[in-house]
Amino acid sequence: MKLFEVTDQPLSLDDVAQRVTSPECGAITTFAGVVRGQTVTAEGVRGTDFLAYEAYTEMAETMLARIADEIVAEWPKVAAVSILHRVGRLEIGEPSVVIAVATPHRGDGCFEACRYAIERLKAIVPIW
């Protein structure tokens, strides 16, 4: 099972959590970014019918792995990270990205590392 993947298949929090599950880890934090139907901006409310994502897949998967390396450097007790991003047409309510971070205990950076992963993904991964 790949830890870092760009796919056109539906995403699942259970699937991404399973990818980082191990007997040594008692904490798994997950995050799902889902397509929302409206966004409030300074100009007002903007509606969305669906999103269509594209990616430079090979580079995107390399960058996802790089994010995991950065996480382990910052939070050495992180045992595993998995990040999956979907491409293609996504309807409102569907997950576009799912992330899982596993640590021995909840206080070992699990929550912080998960948040770092999504912020960094938005900044450096070639997915549009």
PDB file of N, CA and C in Angstrom, residues 8-53:
ATOM      1  N   ASP A   8      -7.556   8.887  -8.902  1.00  0.00           N
ATOM      2  CA  ASP A   8      -8.869   9.328  -9.369  1.00  0.00           C
ATOM      3  C   ASP A   8      -9.990   8.553  -8.671  1.00  0.00           C
ATOM      4  N   GLN A   9      -9.627   7.760  -7.687  1.00  0.00           N
ATOM      5  CA  GLN A   9     -10.599   6.949  -6.951  1.00  0.00           C
ATOM      6  C   GLN A   9     -11.079   7.684  -5.691  1.00  0.00           C
ATOM      7  N   PRO A  10     -12.304   7.382  -5.220  1.00  0.00           N
ATOM      8  CA  PRO A  10     -12.798   8.003  -3.981  1.00  0.00           C
ATOM      9  C   PRO A  10     -11.849   7.752  -2.810  1.00  0.00           C
ATOM     10  N   LEU A  11     -11.779   8.729  -1.904  1.00  0.00           N
ATOM     11  CA  LEU A  11     -10.891   8.657  -0.743  1.00  0.00           C
ATOM     12  C   LEU A  11     -11.675   8.316   0.515  1.00  0.00           C
ATOM     13  N   SER A  12     -10.969   7.687   1.470  1.00  0.00           N
ATOM     14  CA  SER A  12     -11.595   7.262   2.713  1.00  0.00           C
ATOM     15  C   SER A  12     -10.642   7.508   3.885  1.00  0.00           C
ATOM     16  N   LEU A  13     -11.195   8.067   4.964  1.00  0.00           N
ATOM     17  CA  LEU A  13     -10.392   8.227   6.185  1.00  0.00           C
ATOM     18  C   LEU A  13      -9.980   6.874   6.753  1.00  0.00           C
ATOM     19  N   ASP A  14     -10.861   5.895   6.675  1.00  0.00           N
ATOM     20  CA  ASP A  14     -10.510   4.554   7.164  1.00  0.00           C
ATOM     21  C   ASP A  14      -9.326   3.987   6.390  1.00  0.00           C
ATOM     22  N   ASP A  15      -9.319   4.181   5.076  1.00  0.00           N
ATOM     23  CA  ASP A  15      -8.227   3.677   4.247  1.00  0.00           C
ATOM     24  C   ASP A  15      -6.908   4.343   4.610  1.00  0.00           C
ATOM     25  N   VAL A  16      -6.888   5.681   4.707  1.00  0.00           N
ATOM     26  CA  VAL A  16      -5.633   6.370   4.998  1.00  0.00           C
ATOM     27  C   VAL A  16      -5.149   6.039   6.409  1.00  0.00           C
ATOM     28  N   ALA A  17      -6.066   5.872   7.364  1.00  0.00           N
ATOM     29  CA  ALA A  17      -5.666   5.491   8.725  1.00  0.00           C
ATOM     30  C   ALA A  17      -5.058   4.091   8.745  1.00  0.00           C
ATOM     31  N   GLN A  18      -5.624   3.186   7.972  1.00  0.00           N
ATOM     32  CA  GLN A  18      -5.093   1.812   7.901  1.00  0.00           C
ATOM     33  C   GLN A  18      -3.663   1.794   7.388  1.00  0.00           C
ATOM     34  N   ARG A  19      -3.331   2.714   6.512  1.00  0.00           N
ATOM     35  CA  ARG A  19      -1.988   2.757   5.934  1.00  0.00           C
ATOM     36  C   ARG A  19      -0.909   3.115   6.958  1.00  0.00           C
ATOM     37  N   VAL A  20      -1.283   3.756   8.072  1.00  0.00           N
ATOM     38  CA  VAL A  20      -0.291   4.132   9.091  1.00  0.00           C
ATOM     39  C   VAL A  20      -0.437   3.340  10.391  1.00  0.00           C
ATOM     40  N   THR A  21      -1.393   2.449  10.449  1.00  0.00           N
ATOM     41  CA  THR A  21      -1.633   1.668  11.666  1.00  0.00           C
ATOM     42  C   THR A  21      -0.477   0.712  11.930  1.00  0.00           C
ATOM     43  N   SER A  22      -0.041   0.690  13.195  1.00  0.00           N
ATOM     44  CA  SER A  22       0.996  -0.257  13.604  1.00  0.00           C
ATOM     45  C   SER A  22       0.834  -0.547  15.096  1.00  0.00           C
ATOM     46  N   PRO A  23       1.361  -1.681  15.565  1.00  0.00           N
ATOM     47  CA  PRO A  23       1.226  -2.036  16.978  1.00  0.00           C
ATOM     48  C   PRO A  23       1.911  -1.056  17.933  1.00  0.00           C
ATOM     49  N   GLU A  24       2.890  -0.291  17.429  1.00  0.00           N
ATOM     50  CA  GLU A  24       3.635   0.643  18.278  1.00  0.00           C
ATOM     51  C   GLU A  24       2.903   1.973  18.469  1.00  0.00           C
ATOM     52  N   CYS A  25       1.894   2.228  17.678  1.00  0.00           N
ATOM     53  CA  CYS A  25       1.240   3.533  17.696  1.00  0.00           C
ATOM     54  C   CYS A  25      -0.145   3.462  18.331  1.00  0.00           C
ATOM     55  N   GLY A  26      -0.342   4.285  19.348  1.00  0.00           N
ATOM     56  CA  GLY A  26      -1.628   4.363  20.010  1.00  0.00           C
ATOM     57  C   GLY A  26      -2.435   5.582  19.610  1.00  0.00           C
ATOM     58  N   ALA A  27      -1.877   6.410  18.719  1.00  0.00           N
ATOM     59  CA  ALA A  27      -2.588   7.616  18.285  1.00  0.00           C
ATOM     60  C   ALA A  27      -2.498   7.741  16.769  1.00  0.00           C
ATOM     61  N   ILE A  28      -3.646   7.961  16.156  1.00  0.00           N
ATOM     62  CA  ILE A  28      -3.707   8.270  14.732  1.00  0.00           C
ATOM     63  C   ILE A  28      -4.627   9.472  14.576  1.00  0.00           C
ATOM     64  N   THR A  29      -4.087  10.535  14.012  1.00  0.00           N
ATOM     65  CA  THR A  29      -4.884  11.717  13.722  1.00  0.00           C
ATOM     66  C   THR A  29      -5.165  11.723  12.228  1.00  0.00           C
ATOM     67  N   THR A  30      -6.423  11.993  11.861  1.00  0.00           N
ATOM     68  CA  THR A  30      -6.784  12.053  10.455  1.00  0.00           C
ATOM     69  C   THR A  30      -7.383  13.417  10.130  1.00  0.00           C
ATOM     70  N   PHE A  31      -7.289  13.763   8.867  1.00  0.00           N
ATOM     71  CA  PHE A  31      -7.873  15.005   8.358  1.00  0.00           C
ATOM     72  C   PHE A  31      -8.459  14.712   6.994  1.00  0.00           C
ATOM     73  N   ALA A  32      -9.638  15.261   6.730  1.00  0.00           N
ATOM     74  CA  ALA A  32     -10.234  15.190   5.396  1.00  0.00           C
ATOM     75  C   ALA A  32     -10.591  16.594   4.946  1.00  0.00           C
ATOM     76  N   GLY A  33     -10.153  16.954   3.765  1.00  0.00           N
ATOM     77  CA  GLY A  33     -10.580  18.191   3.128  1.00  0.00           C
ATOM     78  C   GLY A  33     -11.657  17.833   2.126  1.00  0.00           C
ATOM     79  N   VAL A  34     -12.839  18.411   2.271  1.00  0.00           N
ATOM     80  CA  VAL A  34     -13.963  18.058   1.403  1.00  0.00           C
ATOM     81  C   VAL A  34     -14.387  19.254   0.552  1.00  0.00           C
ATOM     82  N   VAL A  35     -14.989  18.962  -0.569  1.00  0.00           N
ATOM     83  CA  VAL A  35     -15.487  20.000  -1.467  1.00  0.00           C
ATOM     84  C   VAL A  35     -16.694  20.660  -0.810  1.00  0.00           C
ATOM     85  N   ARG A  36     -16.641  21.984  -0.683  1.00  0.00           N
ATOM     86  CA  ARG A  36     -17.762  22.700  -0.074  1.00  0.00           C
ATOM     87  C   ARG A  36     -18.575  23.405  -1.160  1.00  0.00           C
ATOM     88  N   GLY A  37     -19.826  23.653  -0.859  1.00  0.00           N
ATOM     89  CA  GLY A  37     -20.745  24.215  -1.829  1.00  0.00           C
ATOM     90  C   GLY A  37     -20.710  25.713  -1.945  1.00  0.00           C
ATOM     91  N   GLN A  38     -20.197  26.383  -0.916  1.00  0.00           N
ATOM     92  CA  GLN A  38     -20.072  27.832  -1.026  1.00  0.00           C
ATOM     93  C   GLN A  38     -18.912  28.323  -0.184  1.00  0.00           C
ATOM     94  N   THR A  39     -18.350  29.431  -0.643  1.00  0.00           N
ATOM     95  CA  THR A  39     -17.224  30.057   0.027  1.00  0.00           C
ATOM     96  C   THR A  39     -17.555  31.517   0.234  1.00  0.00           C
ATOM     97  N   VAL A  40     -17.306  32.015   1.428  1.00  0.00           N
ATOM     98  CA  VAL A  40     -17.524  33.427   1.719  1.00  0.00           C
ATOM     99  C   VAL A  40     -16.214  34.168   1.473  1.00  0.00           C
ATOM    100  N   THR A  41     -16.271  35.166   0.612  1.00  0.00           N
ATOM    101  CA  THR A  41     -15.094  35.984   0.303  1.00  0.00           C
ATOM    102  C   THR A  41     -15.410  37.442   0.625  1.00  0.00           C
ATOM    103  N   ALA A  42     -14.433  38.292   0.476  1.00  0.00           N
ATOM    104  CA  ALA A  42     -14.648  39.726   0.702  1.00  0.00           C
ATOM    105  C   ALA A  42     -15.687  40.290  -0.265  1.00  0.00           C
ATOM    106  N   GLU A  43     -15.817  39.652  -1.420  1.00  0.00           N
ATOM    107  CA  GLU A  43     -16.790  40.093  -2.425  1.00  0.00           C
ATOM    108  C   GLU A  43     -18.182  39.493  -2.199  1.00  0.00           C
ATOM    109  N   GLY A  44     -18.315  38.614  -1.249  1.00  0.00           N
ATOM    110  CA  GLY A  44     -19.608  37.975  -0.980  1.00  0.00           C
ATOM    111  C   GLY A  44     -19.512  36.462  -1.028  1.00  0.00           C
ATOM    112  N   VAL A  45     -20.648  35.826  -1.175  1.00  0.00           N
ATOM    113  CA  VAL A  45     -20.706  34.362  -1.204  1.00  0.00           C
ATOM    114  C   VAL A  45     -20.526  33.889  -2.645  1.00  0.00           C
ATOM    115  N   ARG A  46     -19.646  32.891  -2.804  1.00  0.00           N
ATOM    116  CA  ARG A  46     -19.395  32.308  -4.118  1.00  0.00           C
ATOM    117  C   ARG A  46     -19.822  30.848  -4.078  1.00  0.00           C
ATOM    118  N   GLY A  47     -20.704  30.463  -4.968  1.00  0.00           N
ATOM    119  CA  GLY A  47     -21.185  29.093  -5.010  1.00  0.00           C
ATOM    120  C   GLY A  47     -20.285  28.199  -5.838  1.00  0.00           C
ATOM    121  N   THR A  48     -20.283  26.908  -5.505  1.00  0.00           N
ATOM    122  CA  THR A  48     -19.508  25.912  -6.235  1.00  0.00           C
ATOM    123  C   THR A  48     -20.436  24.753  -6.569  1.00  0.00           C
ATOM    124  N   ASP A  49     -20.382  24.291  -7.815  1.00  0.00           N
ATOM    125  CA  ASP A  49     -21.174  23.125  -8.211  1.00  0.00           C
ATOM    126  C   ASP A  49     -20.359  21.843  -8.071  1.00  0.00           C
ATOM    127  N   PHE A  50     -19.059  21.922  -8.377  1.00  0.00           N
ATOM    128  CA  PHE A  50     -18.137  20.795  -8.272  1.00  0.00           C
ATOM    129  C   PHE A  50     -16.728  21.354  -8.433  1.00  0.00           C
ATOM    130  N   LEU A  51     -15.718  20.542  -8.146  1.00  0.00           N
ATOM    131  CA  LEU A  51     -14.325  20.914  -8.414  1.00  0.00           C
ATOM    132  C   LEU A  51     -13.717  19.862  -9.330  1.00  0.00           C
ATOM    133  N   ALA A  52     -12.782  20.286 -10.152  1.00  0.00           N
ATOM    134  CA  ALA A  52     -12.040  19.367 -11.015  1.00  0.00           C
ATOM    135  C   ALA A  52     -10.554  19.598 -10.765  1.00  0.00           C
ATOM    136  N   TYR A  53      -9.897  18.599 -10.208  1.00  0.00           N
ATOM    137  CA  TYR A  53      -8.477  18.701  -9.878  1.00  0.00           C
ATOM    138  C   TYR A  53      -7.625  18.031 -10.944  1.00  0.00           C
TER     139      TYR A  53
END
